[in-house]
Structures are given as structure tokens and as C-alpha cells.
XYZ file of N, CA and C in Angstrom:
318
model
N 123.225 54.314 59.485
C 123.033 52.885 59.638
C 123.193 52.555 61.113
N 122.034 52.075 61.898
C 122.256 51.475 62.627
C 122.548 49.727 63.137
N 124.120 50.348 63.194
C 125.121 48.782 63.211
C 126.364 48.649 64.396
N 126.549 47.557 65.027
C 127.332 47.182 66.084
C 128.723 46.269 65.518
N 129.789 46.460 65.557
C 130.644 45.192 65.839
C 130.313 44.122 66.766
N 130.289 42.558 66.555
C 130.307 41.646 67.534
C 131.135 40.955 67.206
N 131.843 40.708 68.634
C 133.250 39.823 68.548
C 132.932 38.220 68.205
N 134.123 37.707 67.387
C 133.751 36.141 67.101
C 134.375 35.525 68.251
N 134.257 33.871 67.793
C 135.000 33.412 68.855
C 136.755 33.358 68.529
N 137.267 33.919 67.581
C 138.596 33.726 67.776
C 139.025 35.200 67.216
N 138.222 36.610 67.390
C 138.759 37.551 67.091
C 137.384 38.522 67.110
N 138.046 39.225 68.199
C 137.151 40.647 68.246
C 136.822 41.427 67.106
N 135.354 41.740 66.773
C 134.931 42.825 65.616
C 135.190 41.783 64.673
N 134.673 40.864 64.763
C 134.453 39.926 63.424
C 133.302 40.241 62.609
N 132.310 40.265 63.434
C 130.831 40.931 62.244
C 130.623 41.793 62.694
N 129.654 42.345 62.093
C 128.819 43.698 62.272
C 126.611 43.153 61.925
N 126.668 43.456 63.425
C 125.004 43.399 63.089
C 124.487 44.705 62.607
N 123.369 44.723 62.336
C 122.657 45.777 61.681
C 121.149 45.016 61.994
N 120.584 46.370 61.581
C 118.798 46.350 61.266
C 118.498 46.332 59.814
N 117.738 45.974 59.226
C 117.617 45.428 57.468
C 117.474 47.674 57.467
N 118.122 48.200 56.750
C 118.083 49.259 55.887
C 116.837 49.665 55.686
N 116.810 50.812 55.650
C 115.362 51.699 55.312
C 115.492 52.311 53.977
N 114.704 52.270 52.951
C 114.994 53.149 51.889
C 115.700 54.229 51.795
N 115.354 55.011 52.604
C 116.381 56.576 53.220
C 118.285 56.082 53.611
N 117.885 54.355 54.164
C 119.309 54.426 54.261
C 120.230 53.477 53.619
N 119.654 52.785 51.951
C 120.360 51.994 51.864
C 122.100 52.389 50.888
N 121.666 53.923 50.892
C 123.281 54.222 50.675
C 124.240 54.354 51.004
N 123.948 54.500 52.374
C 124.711 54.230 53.918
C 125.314 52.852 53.891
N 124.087 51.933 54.138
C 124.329 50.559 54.140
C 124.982 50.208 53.121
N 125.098 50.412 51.967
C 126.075 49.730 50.818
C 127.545 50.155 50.938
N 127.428 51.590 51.463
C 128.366 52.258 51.366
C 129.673 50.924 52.677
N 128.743 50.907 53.740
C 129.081 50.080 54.968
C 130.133 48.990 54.622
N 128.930 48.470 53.999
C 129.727 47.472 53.351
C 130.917 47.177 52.499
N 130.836 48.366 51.480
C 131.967 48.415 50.863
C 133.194 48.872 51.802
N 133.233 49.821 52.721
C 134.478 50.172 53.736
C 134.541 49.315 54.687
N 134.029 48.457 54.743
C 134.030 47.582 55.975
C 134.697 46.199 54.852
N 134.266 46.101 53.931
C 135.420 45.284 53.277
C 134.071 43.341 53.580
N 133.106 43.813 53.884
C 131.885 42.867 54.137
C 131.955 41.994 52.847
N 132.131 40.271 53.347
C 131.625 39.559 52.275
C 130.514 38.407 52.227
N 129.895 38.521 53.131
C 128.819 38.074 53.532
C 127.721 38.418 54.188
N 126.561 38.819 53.566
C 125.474 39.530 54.458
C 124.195 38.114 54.861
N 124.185 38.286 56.272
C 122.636 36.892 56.805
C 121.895 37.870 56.994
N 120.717 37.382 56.338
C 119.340 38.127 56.417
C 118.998 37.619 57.476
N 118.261 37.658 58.642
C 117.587 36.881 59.562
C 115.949 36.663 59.703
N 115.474 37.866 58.746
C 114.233 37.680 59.064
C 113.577 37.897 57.412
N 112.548 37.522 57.101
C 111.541 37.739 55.498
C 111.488 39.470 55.399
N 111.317 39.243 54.382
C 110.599 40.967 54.102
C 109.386 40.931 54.822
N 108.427 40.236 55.006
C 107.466 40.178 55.031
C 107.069 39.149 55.914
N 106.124 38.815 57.279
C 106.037 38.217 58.470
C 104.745 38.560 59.249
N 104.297 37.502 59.245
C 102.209 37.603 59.405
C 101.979 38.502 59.471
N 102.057 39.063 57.744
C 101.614 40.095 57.344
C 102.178 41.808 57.559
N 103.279 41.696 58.106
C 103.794 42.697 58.401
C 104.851 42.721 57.886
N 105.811 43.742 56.957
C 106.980 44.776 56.721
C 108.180 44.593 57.413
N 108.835 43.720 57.620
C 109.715 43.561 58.683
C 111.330 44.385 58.183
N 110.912 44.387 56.679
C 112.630 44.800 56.016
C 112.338 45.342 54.689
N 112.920 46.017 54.372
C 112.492 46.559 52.838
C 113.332 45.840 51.876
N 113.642 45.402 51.012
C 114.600 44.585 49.754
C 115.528 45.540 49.330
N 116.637 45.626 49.685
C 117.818 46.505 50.227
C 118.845 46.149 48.893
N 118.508 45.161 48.164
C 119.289 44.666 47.153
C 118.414 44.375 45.580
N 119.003 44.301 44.135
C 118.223 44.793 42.942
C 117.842 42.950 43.055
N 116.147 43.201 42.698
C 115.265 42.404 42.337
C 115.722 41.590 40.981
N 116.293 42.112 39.854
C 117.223 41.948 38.779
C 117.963 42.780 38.025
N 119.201 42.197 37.806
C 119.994 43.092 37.586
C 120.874 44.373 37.962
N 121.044 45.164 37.655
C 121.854 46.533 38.793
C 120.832 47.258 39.423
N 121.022 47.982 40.054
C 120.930 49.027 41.291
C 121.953 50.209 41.314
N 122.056 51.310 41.727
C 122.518 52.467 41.795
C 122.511 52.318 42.990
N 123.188 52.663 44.640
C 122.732 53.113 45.778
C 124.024 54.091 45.936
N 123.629 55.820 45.698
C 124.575 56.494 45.908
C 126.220 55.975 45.210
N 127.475 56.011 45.693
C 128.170 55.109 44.766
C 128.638 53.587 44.340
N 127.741 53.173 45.137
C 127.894 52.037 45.065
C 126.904 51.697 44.215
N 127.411 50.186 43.153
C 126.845 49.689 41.929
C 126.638 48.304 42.850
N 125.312 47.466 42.733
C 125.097 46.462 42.965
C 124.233 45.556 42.004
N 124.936 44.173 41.333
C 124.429 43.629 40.682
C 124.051 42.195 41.332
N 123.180 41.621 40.942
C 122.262 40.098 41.148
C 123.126 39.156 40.404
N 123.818 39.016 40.857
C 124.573 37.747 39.345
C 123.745 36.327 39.651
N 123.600 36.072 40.464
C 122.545 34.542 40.909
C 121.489 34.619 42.179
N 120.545 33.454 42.137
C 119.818 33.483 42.930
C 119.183 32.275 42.979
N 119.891 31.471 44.277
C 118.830 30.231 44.266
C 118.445 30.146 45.704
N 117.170 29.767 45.013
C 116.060 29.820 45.670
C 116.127 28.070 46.112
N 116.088 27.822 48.110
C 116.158 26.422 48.373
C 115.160 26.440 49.393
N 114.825 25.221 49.727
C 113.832 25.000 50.718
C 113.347 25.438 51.753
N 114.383 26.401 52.430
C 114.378 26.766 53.789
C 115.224 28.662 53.830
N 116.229 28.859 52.456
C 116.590 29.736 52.434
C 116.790 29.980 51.249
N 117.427 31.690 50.918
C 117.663 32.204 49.404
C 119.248 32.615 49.699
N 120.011 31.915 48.702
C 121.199 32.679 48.379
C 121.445 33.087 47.299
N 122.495 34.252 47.268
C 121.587 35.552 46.707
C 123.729 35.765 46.214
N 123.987 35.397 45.034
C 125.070 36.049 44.756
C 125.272 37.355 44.405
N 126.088 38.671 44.417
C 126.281 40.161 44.255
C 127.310 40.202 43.993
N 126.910 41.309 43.015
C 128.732 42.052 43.181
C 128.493 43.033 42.822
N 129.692 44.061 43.824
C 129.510 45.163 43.995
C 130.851 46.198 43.403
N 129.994 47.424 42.460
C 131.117 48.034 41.943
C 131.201 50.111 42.327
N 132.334 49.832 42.983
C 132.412 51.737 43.038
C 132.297 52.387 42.520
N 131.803 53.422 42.048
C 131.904 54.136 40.772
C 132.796 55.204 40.410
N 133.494 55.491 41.721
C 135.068 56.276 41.967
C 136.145 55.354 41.917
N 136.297 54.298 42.269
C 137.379 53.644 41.904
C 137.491 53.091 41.451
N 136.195 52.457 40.588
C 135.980 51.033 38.848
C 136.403 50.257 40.118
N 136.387 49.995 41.180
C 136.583 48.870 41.877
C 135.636 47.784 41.726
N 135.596 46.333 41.985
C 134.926 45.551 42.207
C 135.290 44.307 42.668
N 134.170 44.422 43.353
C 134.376 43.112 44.312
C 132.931 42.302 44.484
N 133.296 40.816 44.410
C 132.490 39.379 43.611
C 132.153 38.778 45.163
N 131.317 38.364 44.973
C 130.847 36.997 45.781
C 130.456 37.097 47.289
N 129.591 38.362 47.528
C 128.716 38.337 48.345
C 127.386 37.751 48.212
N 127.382 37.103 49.464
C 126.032 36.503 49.294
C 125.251 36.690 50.248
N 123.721 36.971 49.857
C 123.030 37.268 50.820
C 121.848 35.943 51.384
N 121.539 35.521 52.815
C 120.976 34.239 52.686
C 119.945 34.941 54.047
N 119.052 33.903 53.020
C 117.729 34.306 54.108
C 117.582 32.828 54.919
């Protein structure tokens, strides 16, 4: 995964940017997320952008997903005028862990 820490304004290594995931790497990327303890992912750009591929859909269209061990489910999705937020939750499959209420917004 290619990803950076960027400092916030009241604490260094507050986020982490990234490039939208490549099929080859979205087990990396989930994985990221889960050790990084991530509860909010901003999309910045469409899948798709005059006509061009900009990001592949890194998250399940409905319902679960498998990515390596990480379990990712769609629990909501609304769709608003200007953006999509995108509720998840994500489960380990080594530690029955889970954790609620990531959201992804375009």
C-alpha cells in the first residue's frame, strides 16, 4: 500500500493518505486499516472520471467481502446529492474481532 502519515492540526500522524487500492492490493489496504485502528476512510475522487478508471471499488457492492483476513460488510448506504456515505464494518477472522462504523464518503 502506498500510504503516508499527515500531521493534523493538533497532533502529528493523525491521518494517513493513500492512493484508492489496486485489486492486487486491497488486502494490504484492509489489512491497513484494521492495524492502524482507521475509522474513517474520504474517497476523494469517483471510480470513474471523463471516462477514465481513476479507482477500483475497494469495498463489497452488497453485503460481505473476504479481503485476505479481513471481513468487510455494507451495513448502509446513502446515496446524497453531492456525496455517498457508505457505513462498514469490519471483522477479523483470527480474532472474531469487530469493529462498526466506518464510513466511507465520496
Amino acid at each position: 500500500v502506498n500510504a503516508n502519515y499527515i500531521d493534523g492540526f493538533q497532533r502529528a500522524n493523525a491521518y494517513i493518505g493513500t492512493q484508492g487500492p489496486l485489486p492486487c492490493t486491497f488486502d494490504a489496504f484492509w489489512r491497513m486499516i484494521w492495524e492502524q485502528g482507521v475509522a474513517i476512510i474520504v474517497m476523494i475522487t469517483n471510480l470513474v472520471e471523463r471516462g477514465r478508471r481513476k479507482c477500483d471499488m475497494y469495498w463489497p457492492k452488497e453485503g460481505t467481502e473476504i479481503y485476505g483476513l479481513i471481513q468487510v460488510k455494507l451495513i448502509k448506504e446513502d446515496i446524497l446529492a453531492m456525496y455517498t456515505v457508505r457505513t462498514l464494518s469490519i471483522l477479523h477472522s483470527k480474532t472474531k474481532r469487530k469493529k462498526h462504523g466506518f464510513n466511507e464518503r465520496l
